[in-house]
C-alpha atoms as a PDB file:
ATOM      1  CA  MET A   1      -0.163 -10.220 -18.692  1.00  0.00           C
ATOM      2  CA  ARG A   2      -0.066  -6.507 -19.346  1.00  0.00           C
ATOM      3  CA  LEU A   3       2.665  -5.864 -16.779  1.00  0.00           C
ATOM      4  CA  LYS A   4       5.159  -8.392 -18.136  1.00  0.00           C
ATOM      5  CA  GLY A   5       6.757  -5.883 -20.498  1.00  0.00           C
ATOM      6  CA  LEU A   6       7.079  -3.329 -17.721  1.00  0.00           C
ATOM      7  CA  ARG A   7       8.441  -5.985 -15.413  1.00  0.00           C
ATOM      8  CA  ARG A   8      11.174  -6.901 -17.861  1.00  0.00           C
ATOM      9  CA  ILE A   9      12.080  -3.232 -18.313  1.00  0.00           C
ATOM     10  CA  ALA A  10      12.218  -2.755 -14.550  1.00  0.00           C
ATOM     11  CA  ALA A  11      14.165  -5.968 -14.132  1.00  0.00           C
ATOM     12  CA  CYS A  12      16.715  -4.894 -16.726  1.00  0.00           C
ATOM     13  CA  ALA A  13      17.044  -1.528 -14.992  1.00  0.00           C
ATOM     14  CA  VAL A  14      17.899  -3.080 -11.645  1.00  0.00           C
ATOM     15  CA  MET A  15      19.587  -6.328 -12.642  1.00  0.00           C
ATOM     16  CA  CYS A  16      22.873  -4.962 -14.004  1.00  0.00           C
ATOM     17  CA  TRP A  17      24.918  -6.181 -11.042  1.00  0.00           C
ATOM     18  CA  VAL A  18      28.068  -7.963 -10.054  1.00  0.00           C
ATOM     19  CA  GLY A  19      27.522 -10.530  -7.314  1.00  0.00           C
ATOM     20  CA  VAL A  20      24.543 -11.221  -5.071  1.00  0.00           C
ATOM     21  CA  VAL A  21      24.008  -9.768  -1.602  1.00  0.00           C
ATOM     22  CA  SER A  22      23.052 -11.819   1.444  1.00  0.00           C
ATOM     23  CA  ALA A  23      19.551 -12.800   2.463  1.00  0.00           C
ATOM     24  CA  ALA A  24      16.773 -10.859   4.128  1.00  0.00           C
ATOM     25  CA  THR A  25      13.357 -12.329   4.941  1.00  0.00           C
ATOM     26  CA  VAL A  26       9.927 -11.893   3.382  1.00  0.00           C
ATOM     27  CA  ASN A  27       6.761 -12.874   5.231  1.00  0.00           C
ATOM     28  CA  VAL A  28       3.185 -13.002   3.945  1.00  0.00           C
ATOM     29  CA  SER A  29       0.415 -12.541   6.505  1.00  0.00           C
ATOM     30  CA  SER A  30      -3.357 -12.399   6.234  1.00  0.00           C
ATOM     31  CA  SER A  31      -5.820 -10.044   7.914  1.00  0.00           C
ATOM     32  CA  SER A  32      -7.916 -13.115   8.722  1.00  0.00           C
ATOM     33  CA  ASN A  33      -7.697 -16.867   8.130  1.00  0.00           C
ATOM     34  CA  ARG A  34     -11.479 -17.171   7.918  1.00  0.00           C
ATOM     35  CA  VAL A  35     -14.020 -14.990   6.115  1.00  0.00           C
ATOM     36  CA  SER A  36     -17.524 -15.339   4.719  1.00  0.00           C
ATOM     37  CA  VAL A  37     -18.621 -15.001   1.112  1.00  0.00           C
ATOM     38  CA  GLY A  38     -18.753 -11.294   0.249  1.00  0.00           C
ATOM     39  CA  GLN A  39     -16.117 -10.322   2.791  1.00  0.00           C
ATOM     40  CA  VAL A  40     -12.577  -9.094   2.263  1.00  0.00           C
ATOM     41  CA  VAL A  41      -9.187 -10.509   3.153  1.00  0.00           C
ATOM     42  CA  THR A  42      -5.994  -8.472   2.849  1.00  0.00           C
ATOM     43  CA  LEU A  43      -2.532  -9.960   2.458  1.00  0.00           C
ATOM     44  CA  THR A  44       0.447  -7.999   3.773  1.00  0.00           C
ATOM     45  CA  PHE A  45       3.936  -8.590   2.394  1.00  0.00           C
ATOM     46  CA  ALA A  46       6.672  -7.539   4.828  1.00  0.00           C
ATOM     47  CA  VAL A  47      10.459  -7.568   4.596  1.00  0.00           C
ATOM     48  CA  SER A  48      12.884  -7.745   7.525  1.00  0.00           C
ATOM     49  CA  GLY A  49      16.633  -8.108   8.026  1.00  0.00           C
ATOM     50  CA  LEU A  50      17.695  -5.216   5.818  1.00  0.00           C
ATOM     51  CA  HIS A  51      20.888  -3.240   6.507  1.00  0.00           C
ATOM     52  CA  GLN A  52      22.665  -6.118   8.208  1.00  0.00           C
ATOM     53  CA  GLY A  53      24.847  -9.065   7.260  1.00  0.00           C
ATOM     54  CA  GLY A  54      25.771  -7.511   3.935  1.00  0.00           C
ATOM     55  CA  VAL A  55      22.166  -6.729   3.001  1.00  0.00           C
ATOM     56  CA  GLY A  56      21.440  -3.147   1.987  1.00  0.00           C
ATOM     57  CA  SER A  57      18.096  -1.465   1.431  1.00  0.00           C
ATOM     58  CA  LEU A  58      15.215  -2.711  -0.704  1.00  0.00           C
ATOM     59  CA  ALA A  59      14.937  -0.671  -3.899  1.00  0.00           C
ATOM     60  CA  GLY A  60      12.825  -2.914  -6.113  1.00  0.00           C
ATOM     61  CA  PHE A  61      10.667  -6.017  -6.104  1.00  0.00           C
ATOM     62  CA  ASP A  62       8.720  -8.065  -8.603  1.00  0.00           C
ATOM     63  CA  LEU A  63       6.493 -11.010  -7.694  1.00  0.00           C
ATOM     64  CA  ASP A  64       3.514 -13.079  -8.783  1.00  0.00           C
ATOM     65  CA  LEU A  65       0.853 -14.196  -6.304  1.00  0.00           C
ATOM     66  CA  GLN A  66      -1.170 -17.270  -7.248  1.00  0.00           C
ATOM     67  CA  TYR A  67      -4.764 -17.690  -6.046  1.00  0.00           C
ATOM     68  CA  ASP A  68      -8.015 -19.431  -7.041  1.00  0.00           C
ATOM     69  CA  ASN A  69      -9.976 -16.841  -8.994  1.00  0.00           C
ATOM     70  CA  SER A  70     -13.136 -18.953  -8.783  1.00  0.00           C
ATOM     71  CA  LEU A  71     -13.105 -18.382  -5.019  1.00  0.00           C
ATOM     72  CA  LEU A  72     -11.535 -14.923  -4.728  1.00  0.00           C
ATOM     73  CA  SER A  73     -11.713 -11.677  -6.696  1.00  0.00           C
ATOM     74  CA  PHE A  74      -8.736  -9.310  -6.653  1.00  0.00           C
ATOM     75  CA  GLN A  75      -9.836  -5.860  -5.490  1.00  0.00           C
ATOM     76  CA  SER A  76      -6.994  -3.497  -4.648  1.00  0.00           C
ATOM     77  CA  PHE A  77      -3.353  -3.034  -3.714  1.00  0.00           C
ATOM     78  CA  GLY A  78      -1.114  -0.604  -1.872  1.00  0.00           C
ATOM     79  CA  PHE A  79       2.512   0.053  -0.980  1.00  0.00           C
ATOM     80  CA  LEU A  80       2.165   1.695   2.438  1.00  0.00           C
ATOM     81  CA  ASP A  81       3.705   0.395   5.643  1.00  0.00           C
ATOM     82  CA  ALA A  82       1.055   0.045   8.359  1.00  0.00           C
ATOM     83  CA  ALA A  83       3.351   1.329  11.109  1.00  0.00           C
ATOM     84  CA  THR A  84       4.409   4.556   9.385  1.00  0.00           C
ATOM     85  CA  GLY A  85       1.689   5.178   6.812  1.00  0.00           C
ATOM     86  CA  ALA A  86       4.436   5.773   4.234  1.00  0.00           C
ATOM     87  CA  ASN A  87       5.924   3.976   1.251  1.00  0.00           C
ATOM     88  CA  ALA A  88       9.445   2.945   2.285  1.00  0.00           C
ATOM     89  CA  LEU A  89      10.508   2.862  -1.374  1.00  0.00           C
ATOM     90  CA  ASP A  90       9.408   6.462  -1.882  1.00  0.00           C
ATOM     91  CA  LEU A  91      11.352   8.544   0.629  1.00  0.00           C
ATOM     92  CA  PRO A  92      11.544  12.350   0.647  1.00  0.00           C
ATOM     93  CA  GLU A  93      14.480  13.398  -1.545  1.00  0.00           C
ATOM     94  CA  VAL A  94      15.186  16.375  -3.767  1.00  0.00           C
ATOM     95  CA  GLY A  95      15.584  15.151  -7.329  1.00  0.00           C
ATOM     96  CA  SER A  96      14.087  11.713  -6.680  1.00  0.00           C
ATOM     97  CA  LEU A  97      12.613   9.995  -9.716  1.00  0.00           C
ATOM     98  CA  GLY A  98       9.625   8.960  -7.612  1.00  0.00           C
ATOM     99  CA  PHE A  99       8.153   5.517  -7.052  1.00  0.00           C
ATOM    100  CA  PHE A 100       6.929   3.323  -9.906  1.00  0.00           C
ATOM    101  CA  GLY A 101       4.698   0.371  -9.047  1.00  0.00           C
ATOM    102  CA  ASP A 102       1.541  -1.429 -10.060  1.00  0.00           C
ATOM    103  CA  ALA A 103      -0.399  -4.673  -9.700  1.00  0.00           C
ATOM    104  CA  ALA A 104      -2.856  -6.433 -12.005  1.00  0.00           C
ATOM    105  CA  ALA A 105      -4.671  -9.753 -11.972  1.00  0.00           C
ATOM    106  CA  ALA A 106      -5.285 -12.238 -14.781  1.00  0.00           C
ATOM    107  CA  GLY A 107      -5.860 -15.979 -14.807  1.00  0.00           C
ATOM    108  CA  GLY A 108      -5.509 -16.439 -11.041  1.00  0.00           C
ATOM    109  CA  ILE A 109      -2.224 -14.532 -10.783  1.00  0.00           C
ATOM    110  CA  VAL A 110      -1.625 -11.055  -9.374  1.00  0.00           C
ATOM    111  CA  ASP A 111       1.466  -9.562 -10.985  1.00  0.00           C
ATOM    112  CA  ALA A 112       2.914  -6.874  -8.668  1.00  0.00           C
ATOM    113  CA  PHE A 113       6.095  -4.818  -8.777  1.00  0.00           C
ATOM    114  CA  GLY A 114       7.621  -1.700  -7.276  1.00  0.00           C
ATOM    115  CA  LEU A 115      10.728   0.316  -8.109  1.00  0.00           C
ATOM    116  CA  SER A 116      12.174   3.137  -6.025  1.00  0.00           C
ATOM    117  CA  GLY A 117      13.422   6.346  -7.606  1.00  0.00           C
ATOM    118  CA  ASN A 118      15.453   7.265  -4.543  1.00  0.00           C
ATOM    119  CA  SER A 119      19.232   7.335  -4.511  1.00  0.00           C
ATOM    120  CA  ALA A 120      21.193   4.566  -2.823  1.00  0.00           C
ATOM    121  CA  ALA A 121      22.465   7.048  -0.235  1.00  0.00           C
ATOM    122  CA  VAL A 122      18.965   8.046   0.874  1.00  0.00           C
ATOM    123  CA  LEU A 123      17.593   4.488   0.878  1.00  0.00           C
ATOM    124  CA  ASP A 124      20.543   3.134   2.849  1.00  0.00           C
ATOM    125  CA  ALA A 125      20.372   5.969   5.370  1.00  0.00           C
ATOM    126  CA  GLN A 126      16.632   6.397   5.857  1.00  0.00           C
ATOM    127  CA  GLN A 127      14.837   3.179   4.970  1.00  0.00           C
ATOM    128  CA  PRO A 128      13.806   1.067   8.006  1.00  0.00           C
ATOM    129  CA  ASP A 129      15.315  -2.377   8.571  1.00  0.00           C
ATOM    130  CA  GLY A 130      11.869  -3.901   8.136  1.00  0.00           C
ATOM    131  CA  PHE A 131       8.514  -2.720   6.785  1.00  0.00           C
ATOM    132  CA  ASP A 132       5.405  -3.661   4.788  1.00  0.00           C
ATOM    133  CA  PHE A 133       6.108  -3.176   1.090  1.00  0.00           C
ATOM    134  CA  LEU A 134       2.888  -4.477  -0.502  1.00  0.00           C
ATOM    135  CA  THR A 135      -0.747  -5.189   0.355  1.00  0.00           C
ATOM    136  CA  LEU A 136      -3.230  -7.078  -1.825  1.00  0.00           C
ATOM    137  CA  SER A 137      -6.956  -7.303  -1.053  1.00  0.00           C
ATOM    138  CA  PHE A 138      -9.481  -9.884  -2.259  1.00  0.00           C
ATOM    139  CA  VAL A 139     -13.235 -10.438  -1.927  1.00  0.00           C
ATOM    140  CA  ALA A 140     -14.476 -13.973  -1.227  1.00  0.00           C
ATOM    141  CA  LEU A 141     -16.791 -15.267  -3.967  1.00  0.00           C
ATOM    142  CA  GLN A 142     -17.601 -18.853  -2.973  1.00  0.00           C
ATOM    143  CA  ALA A 143     -17.411 -21.039   0.119  1.00  0.00           C
ATOM    144  CA  SER A 144     -14.319 -23.222   0.489  1.00  0.00           C
ATOM    145  CA  SER A 145     -12.955 -25.509   3.199  1.00  0.00           C
ATOM    146  CA  GLY A 146      -9.484 -24.185   2.403  1.00  0.00           C
ATOM    147  CA  THR A 147      -7.664 -22.261  -0.293  1.00  0.00           C
ATOM    148  CA  ALA A 148      -4.121 -20.914  -0.550  1.00  0.00           C
ATOM    149  CA  LEU A 149      -2.728 -17.626  -1.828  1.00  0.00           C
ATOM    150  CA  ALA A 150       0.979 -18.081  -2.504  1.00  0.00           C
ATOM    151  CA  ILE A 151       3.963 -16.302  -3.994  1.00  0.00           C
ATOM    152  CA  ASP A 152       5.107 -18.141  -7.119  1.00  0.00           C
ATOM    153  CA  LEU A 153       8.617 -19.099  -6.027  1.00  0.00           C
ATOM    154  CA  ALA A 154       9.249 -20.660  -9.453  1.00  0.00           C
ATOM    155  CA  ASP A 155       8.602 -17.369 -11.264  1.00  0.00           C
ATOM    156  CA  PRO A 156      11.763 -16.576 -13.277  1.00  0.00           C
ATOM    157  CA  LEU A 157      11.075 -12.863 -12.813  1.00  0.00           C
ATOM    158  CA  LEU A 158      10.760 -13.077  -9.021  1.00  0.00           C
ATOM    159  CA  THR A 159      13.116 -10.269  -8.005  1.00  0.00           C
ATOM    160  CA  PHE A 160      14.215  -8.320  -4.939  1.00  0.00           C
ATOM    161  CA  SER A 161      16.970  -5.763  -5.546  1.00  0.00           C
ATOM    162  CA  ASP A 162      19.027  -3.491  -3.334  1.00  0.00           C
ATOM    163  CA  ALA A 163      19.820   0.189  -3.831  1.00  0.00           C
ATOM    164  CA  ASN A 164      22.881  -0.646  -5.953  1.00  0.00           C
ATOM    165  CA  GLY A 165      20.889  -2.791  -8.369  1.00  0.00           C
ATOM    166  CA  ARG A 166      22.083  -6.122  -6.970  1.00  0.00           C
ATOM    167  CA  PRO A 167      19.556  -8.898  -6.290  1.00  0.00           C
ATOM    168  CA  ILE A 168      18.820  -9.747  -2.678  1.00  0.00           C
ATOM    169  CA  THR A 169      18.496 -13.450  -1.961  1.00  0.00           C
ATOM    170  CA  MET A 170      15.311 -13.663   0.102  1.00  0.00           C
ATOM    171  CA  ASP A 171      14.405 -16.224   2.713  1.00  0.00           C
ATOM    172  CA  PHE A 172      10.661 -16.774   2.935  1.00  0.00           C
ATOM    173  CA  GLY A 173       9.451 -17.152   6.498  1.00  0.00           C
ATOM    174  CA  SER A 174       6.010 -17.505   4.966  1.00  0.00           C
ATOM    175  CA  ALA A 175       5.307 -17.374   1.249  1.00  0.00           C
ATOM    176  CA  ARG A 176       1.591 -18.146   1.398  1.00  0.00           C
ATOM    177  CA  ALA A 177      -1.614 -17.677   3.378  1.00  0.00           C
ATOM    178  CA  LEU A 178      -4.352 -20.251   3.919  1.00  0.00           C
ATOM    179  CA  LEU A 179      -7.977 -19.135   3.970  1.00  0.00           C
ATOM    180  CA  ILE A 180     -11.289 -20.761   4.881  1.00  0.00           C
ATOM    181  CA  ILE A 181     -14.365 -19.218   3.249  1.00  0.00           C
ATOM    182  CA  ASP A 182     -17.721 -19.760   4.962  1.00  0.00           C
ATOM    183  CA  PRO A 183     -21.075 -19.405   3.211  1.00  0.00           C
ATOM    184  CA  GLN A 184     -22.533 -15.906   3.269  1.00  0.00           C
ATOM    185  CA  GLY A 185     -23.528 -14.912   6.788  1.00  0.00           C
ATOM    186  CA  GLY A 186     -21.137 -17.457   8.310  1.00  0.00           C
ATOM    187  CA  GLY A 187     -19.766 -15.009  10.830  1.00  0.00           C
ATOM    188  CA  GLY A 188     -16.439 -13.935   9.300  1.00  0.00           C
ATOM    189  CA  GLU A 189     -15.085 -10.426   9.748  1.00  0.00           C
ATOM    190  CA  ASN A 190     -14.413  -7.566   7.359  1.00  0.00           C
ATOM    191  CA  THR A 191     -17.846  -7.258   5.767  1.00  0.00           C
ATOM    192  CA  VAL A 192     -17.901  -5.313   2.514  1.00  0.00           C
ATOM    193  CA  PRO A 193     -19.589  -1.964   3.202  1.00  0.00           C
ATOM    194  CA  GLU A 194     -22.693  -0.882   1.387  1.00  0.00           C
ATOM    195  CA  PRO A 195     -22.086   1.954  -1.102  1.00  0.00           C
ATOM    196  CA  GLY A 196     -22.033   5.209   0.809  1.00  0.00           C
ATOM    197  CA  ALA A 197     -20.840   3.816   4.161  1.00  0.00           C
ATOM    198  CA  PRO A 198     -17.323   5.280   3.811  1.00  0.00           C
ATOM    199  CA  ALA A 199     -18.986   8.525   2.720  1.00  0.00           C
ATOM    200  CA  LEU A 200     -20.958   8.745   5.936  1.00  0.00           C
ATOM    201  CA  ALA A 201     -17.908   8.035   8.075  1.00  0.00           C
ATOM    202  CA  LEU A 202     -15.802  10.602   6.280  1.00  0.00           C
ATOM    203  CA  ALA A 203     -18.506  13.230   6.455  1.00  0.00           C
ATOM    204  CA  ALA A 204     -18.794  12.707  10.200  1.00  0.00           C
ATOM    205  CA  LEU A 205     -15.064  13.283  10.684  1.00  0.00           C
ATOM    206  CA  ALA A 206     -14.148  15.868   8.084  1.00  0.00           C
ATOM    207  CA  GLY A 207     -17.454  17.663   7.620  1.00  0.00           C
ATOM    208  CA  ALA A 208     -17.314  17.305   3.854  1.00  0.00           C
ATOM    209  CA  GLY A 209     -18.815  15.260   1.045  1.00  0.00           C
ATOM    210  CA  TRP A 210     -17.236  12.115  -0.308  1.00  0.00           C
ATOM    211  CA  ALA A 211     -17.803  10.972  -3.867  1.00  0.00           C
ATOM    212  CA  ARG A 212     -18.056   7.260  -4.473  1.00  0.00           C
ATOM    213  CA  ARG A 213     -15.013   5.570  -5.899  1.00  0.00           C
ATOM    214  CA  ARG A 214     -14.261   4.203  -9.331  1.00  0.00           C
ATOM    215  CA  SER A 215     -11.941   1.525 -10.595  1.00  0.00           C
ATOM    216  CA  GLY A 216      -8.207   1.922 -11.186  1.00  0.00           C
ATOM    217  CA  ARG A 217      -5.772   4.281  -9.482  1.00  0.00           C
ATOM    218  CA  GLN A 218      -8.409   6.777  -8.321  1.00  0.00           C
ATOM    219  CA  ARG A 219     -10.301   3.985  -6.572  1.00  0.00           C
ATOM    220  CA  ARG A 220      -7.177   2.765  -4.779  1.00  0.00           C
ATOM    221  CA  ALA A 221      -6.108   6.254  -3.749  1.00  0.00           C
ATOM    222  CA  ALA A 222      -9.615   7.067  -2.566  1.00  0.00           C
ATOM    223  CA  LEU A 223      -9.494   3.999  -0.347  1.00  0.00           C
ATOM    224  CA  ALA A 224      -6.237   5.262   1.174  1.00  0.00           C
ATOM    225  CA  LEU A 225      -7.901   8.568   2.018  1.00  0.00           C
ATOM    226  CA  SER A 226     -10.885   6.751   3.509  1.00  0.00           C
ATOM    227  CA  LEU A 227      -8.587   4.592   5.638  1.00  0.00           C
ATOM    228  CA  ALA A 228      -6.798   7.603   7.078  1.00  0.00           C
ATOM    229  CA  LEU A 229      -9.644  10.042   7.565  1.00  0.00           C
ATOM    230  CA  ALA A 230     -12.651   7.851   8.211  1.00  0.00           C
ATOM    231  CA  ALA A 231     -13.078   4.561  10.041  1.00  0.00           C
ATOM    232  CA  PRO A 232     -10.491   1.753  10.138  1.00  0.00           C
ATOM    233  CA  LEU A 233     -11.605   0.151   6.876  1.00  0.00           C
ATOM    234  CA  ALA A 234      -8.330  -1.532   5.951  1.00  0.00           C
ATOM    235  CA  SER A 235      -9.997  -4.872   5.333  1.00  0.00           C
ATOM    236  CA  GLN A 236     -13.119  -3.606   3.662  1.00  0.00           C
ATOM    237  CA  ALA A 237     -13.678  -3.740  -0.069  1.00  0.00           C
ATOM    238  CA  GLN A 238     -13.983  -0.692  -2.262  1.00  0.00           C
ATOM    239  CA  THR A 239     -17.353   0.112  -3.746  1.00  0.00           C
ATOM    240  CA  LYS A 240     -17.434   0.386  -7.509  1.00  0.00           C
ATOM    241  CA  ALA A 241     -18.861   3.574  -8.976  1.00  0.00           C
ATOM    242  CA  ASP A 242     -18.220   5.985 -11.771  1.00  0.00           C
ATOM    243  CA  THR A 243     -17.462   9.304 -10.089  1.00  0.00           C
ATOM    244  CA  PRO A 244     -13.975  10.338  -8.912  1.00  0.00           C
ATOM    245  CA  ALA A 245     -13.141  11.234  -5.339  1.00  0.00           C
ATOM    246  CA  GLN A 246     -13.649  14.887  -4.406  1.00  0.00           C
ATOM    247  CA  PRO A 247     -11.299  17.024  -2.259  1.00  0.00           C
ATOM    248  CA  THR A 248     -12.042  16.685   1.443  1.00  0.00           C
ATOM    249  CA  PRO A 249     -11.440  19.617   3.815  1.00  0.00           C
ATOM    250  CA  ILE A 250      -9.318  18.603   6.806  1.00  0.00           C
ATOM    251  CA  ASP A 251      -8.426  20.342  10.054  1.00  0.00           C
ATOM    252  CA  VAL A 252      -5.734  18.391  11.930  1.00  0.00           C
ATOM    253  CA  ARG A 253      -2.770  18.845  14.258  1.00  0.00           C
ATOM    254  CA  VAL A 254       0.817  18.107  13.094  1.00  0.00           C
ATOM    255  CA  VAL A 255       2.648  15.666  15.391  1.00  0.00           C
ATOM    256  CA  GLU A 256       5.702  14.832  13.257  1.00  0.00           C
ATOM    257  CA  VAL A 257       7.396  15.972  10.047  1.00  0.00           C
ATOM    258  CA  ALA A 258       9.650  14.084   7.624  1.00  0.00           C
ATOM    259  CA  GLY A 259      10.687  15.904   4.463  1.00  0.00           C
ATOM    260  CA  THR A 260       7.525  16.843   2.583  1.00  0.00           C
ATOM    261  CA  ARG A 261       5.300  14.596   4.698  1.00  0.00           C
ATOM    262  CA  ALA A 262       3.550  15.275   7.984  1.00  0.00           C
ATOM    263  CA  LYS A 263       2.078  12.895  10.504  1.00  0.00           C
ATOM    264  CA  VAL A 264      -1.145  14.471  11.706  1.00  0.00           C
ATOM    265  CA  ARG A 265      -3.774  13.772  14.353  1.00  0.00           C
ATOM    266  CA  ALA A 266      -7.504  14.168  13.813  1.00  0.00           C
ATOM    267  CA  GLU A 267      -9.884  15.341  16.521  1.00  0.00           C
ATOM    268  CA  ASP A 268     -10.892  11.750  17.332  1.00  0.00           C
ATOM    269  CA  GLY A 269      -7.242  10.816  17.962  1.00  0.00           C
ATOM    270  CA  ARG A 270      -6.537   8.925  14.733  1.00  0.00           C
ATOM    271  CA  GLU A 271      -3.105   9.590  13.257  1.00  0.00           C
ATOM    272  CA  PHE A 272      -1.998   9.284   9.641  1.00  0.00           C
ATOM    273  CA  TRP A 273       0.568  10.640   7.180  1.00  0.00           C
ATOM    274  CA  VAL A 274      -0.093  13.239   4.490  1.00  0.00           C
ATOM    275  CA  SER A 275       2.033  14.809   1.768  1.00  0.00           C
ATOM    276  CA  VAL A 276       2.078  18.616   1.893  1.00  0.00           C
ATOM    277  CA  GLY A 277       4.463  19.502  -0.944  1.00  0.00           C
ATOM    278  CA  PRO A 278       7.333  21.769   0.108  1.00  0.00           C
ATOM    279  CA  ALA A 279       9.836  20.510   2.689  1.00  0.00           C
ATOM    280  CA  LEU A 280       8.491  21.029   6.200  1.00  0.00           C
ATOM    281  CA  THR A 281      10.470  22.612   9.006  1.00  0.00           C
ATOM    282  CA  PRO A 282      10.449  21.323  12.614  1.00  0.00           C
ATOM    283  CA  ASP A 283       8.511  24.351  13.816  1.00  0.00           C
ATOM    284  CA  LYS A 284       5.421  22.959  12.050  1.00  0.00           C
ATOM    285  CA  VAL A 285       5.113  20.281  14.759  1.00  0.00           C
ATOM    286  CA  GLY A 286       2.255  21.201  17.067  1.00  0.00           C
ATOM    287  CA  GLN A 287       0.664  23.572  14.579  1.00  0.00           C
ATOM    288  CA  ARG A 288      -2.785  23.226  13.079  1.00  0.00           C
ATOM    289  CA  LEU A 289      -2.943  22.156   9.430  1.00  0.00           C
ATOM    290  CA  ARG A 290      -5.918  22.995   7.243  1.00  0.00           C
ATOM    291  CA  GLY A 291      -6.369  22.248   3.559  1.00  0.00           C
ATOM    292  CA  GLU A 292      -8.034  20.100   0.910  1.00  0.00           C
ATOM    293  CA  ALA A 293      -7.099  16.404   1.130  1.00  0.00           C
ATOM    294  CA  VAL A 294      -7.120  14.484  -2.133  1.00  0.00           C
ATOM    295  CA  PRO A 295      -5.916  10.963  -2.995  1.00  0.00           C
ATOM    296  CA  LYS A 296      -2.838  10.888  -5.223  1.00  0.00           C
ATOM    297  CA  GLY A 297      -1.374   7.498  -6.077  1.00  0.00           C
ATOM    298  CA  ASP A 298      -0.966   5.693  -2.774  1.00  0.00           C
ATOM    299  CA  VAL A 299      -0.605   8.833  -0.614  1.00  0.00           C
ATOM    300  CA  ILE A 300      -2.880  11.589   0.686  1.00  0.00           C
ATOM    301  CA  LYS A 301      -2.008  14.994  -0.733  1.00  0.00           C
ATOM    302  CA  VAL A 302      -3.042  18.207   1.030  1.00  0.00           C
ATOM    303  CA  ASN A 303      -3.654  21.064  -1.397  1.00  0.00           C
ATOM    304  CA  ALA A 304      -3.605  24.739  -0.339  1.00  0.00           C
ATOM    305  CA  PRO A 305      -2.179  23.890   3.088  1.00  0.00           C
ATOM    306  CA  THR A 306      -2.190  26.516   5.834  1.00  0.00           C
ATOM    307  CA  PHE A 307      -0.528  26.300   9.236  1.00  0.00           C
ATOM    308  CA  SER A 308      -1.495  28.153  12.386  1.00  0.00           C
ATOM    309  CA  ALA A 309      -0.742  27.974  16.081  1.00  0.00           C
ATOM    310  CA  THR A 310      -4.427  27.689  17.007  1.00  0.00           C
END
């Protein structure tokens, strides 16, 4: 697979250790255990038990997920934690090398990895004890009475590393998800939207146009923007088109700041995190933020931001 070379490089970068730290726990959960053909299921990979019992923070991971590609089609991935809307391996830090991660599918295997560019001091001090570190979404292709999506525990490159480059021995509370796929129209949830549906939702909220999404990183980032600014589409598939996402004007209220990120609230009450650029000061909380929201990687970036009291 195309990521194997990158995986080995990343593994070499984080696997120069002495000793092995204690265990944390990884759990795989599914947005639904039953869908219909043409609908979407999203797997969430969560870690817990960090920063206790000799376990430090999570700085890198590398895993393969096995699935039946005659029944399911891999659609998208992300690295955001549902509770915070942020990537816990990409914390605000001056001089950080940034986050490096990707996922690709071939032959019924999704090869996914992530590597933090944060320092050990920042990860150990600021990273939560537990969080979602990966999401993978699939569209159902054919009916099935039962199919499994499972982490390949025999993968020699299966890796979880702490902030000092030492491997974390993981317990797996759940390493797989079971899914029933009904024939089309069987009543499952998470129907794939028709092209243009996210555009209508976004236009209603932000008062701006929304270009249809294309494959690759722009498509994934555009989905993140749609999730935050439009309807709760977390389990919906991305439409495939050839035009990139366009900047979307936003007018929101700041409710929390953390480094260069701000948690904001839209007029309809939905809250989400955005990246503004320069470090934000506490006095920005409560102010009105206006700007042009654009997808960038797995975050929402606000260009030309302005703050005002009203």
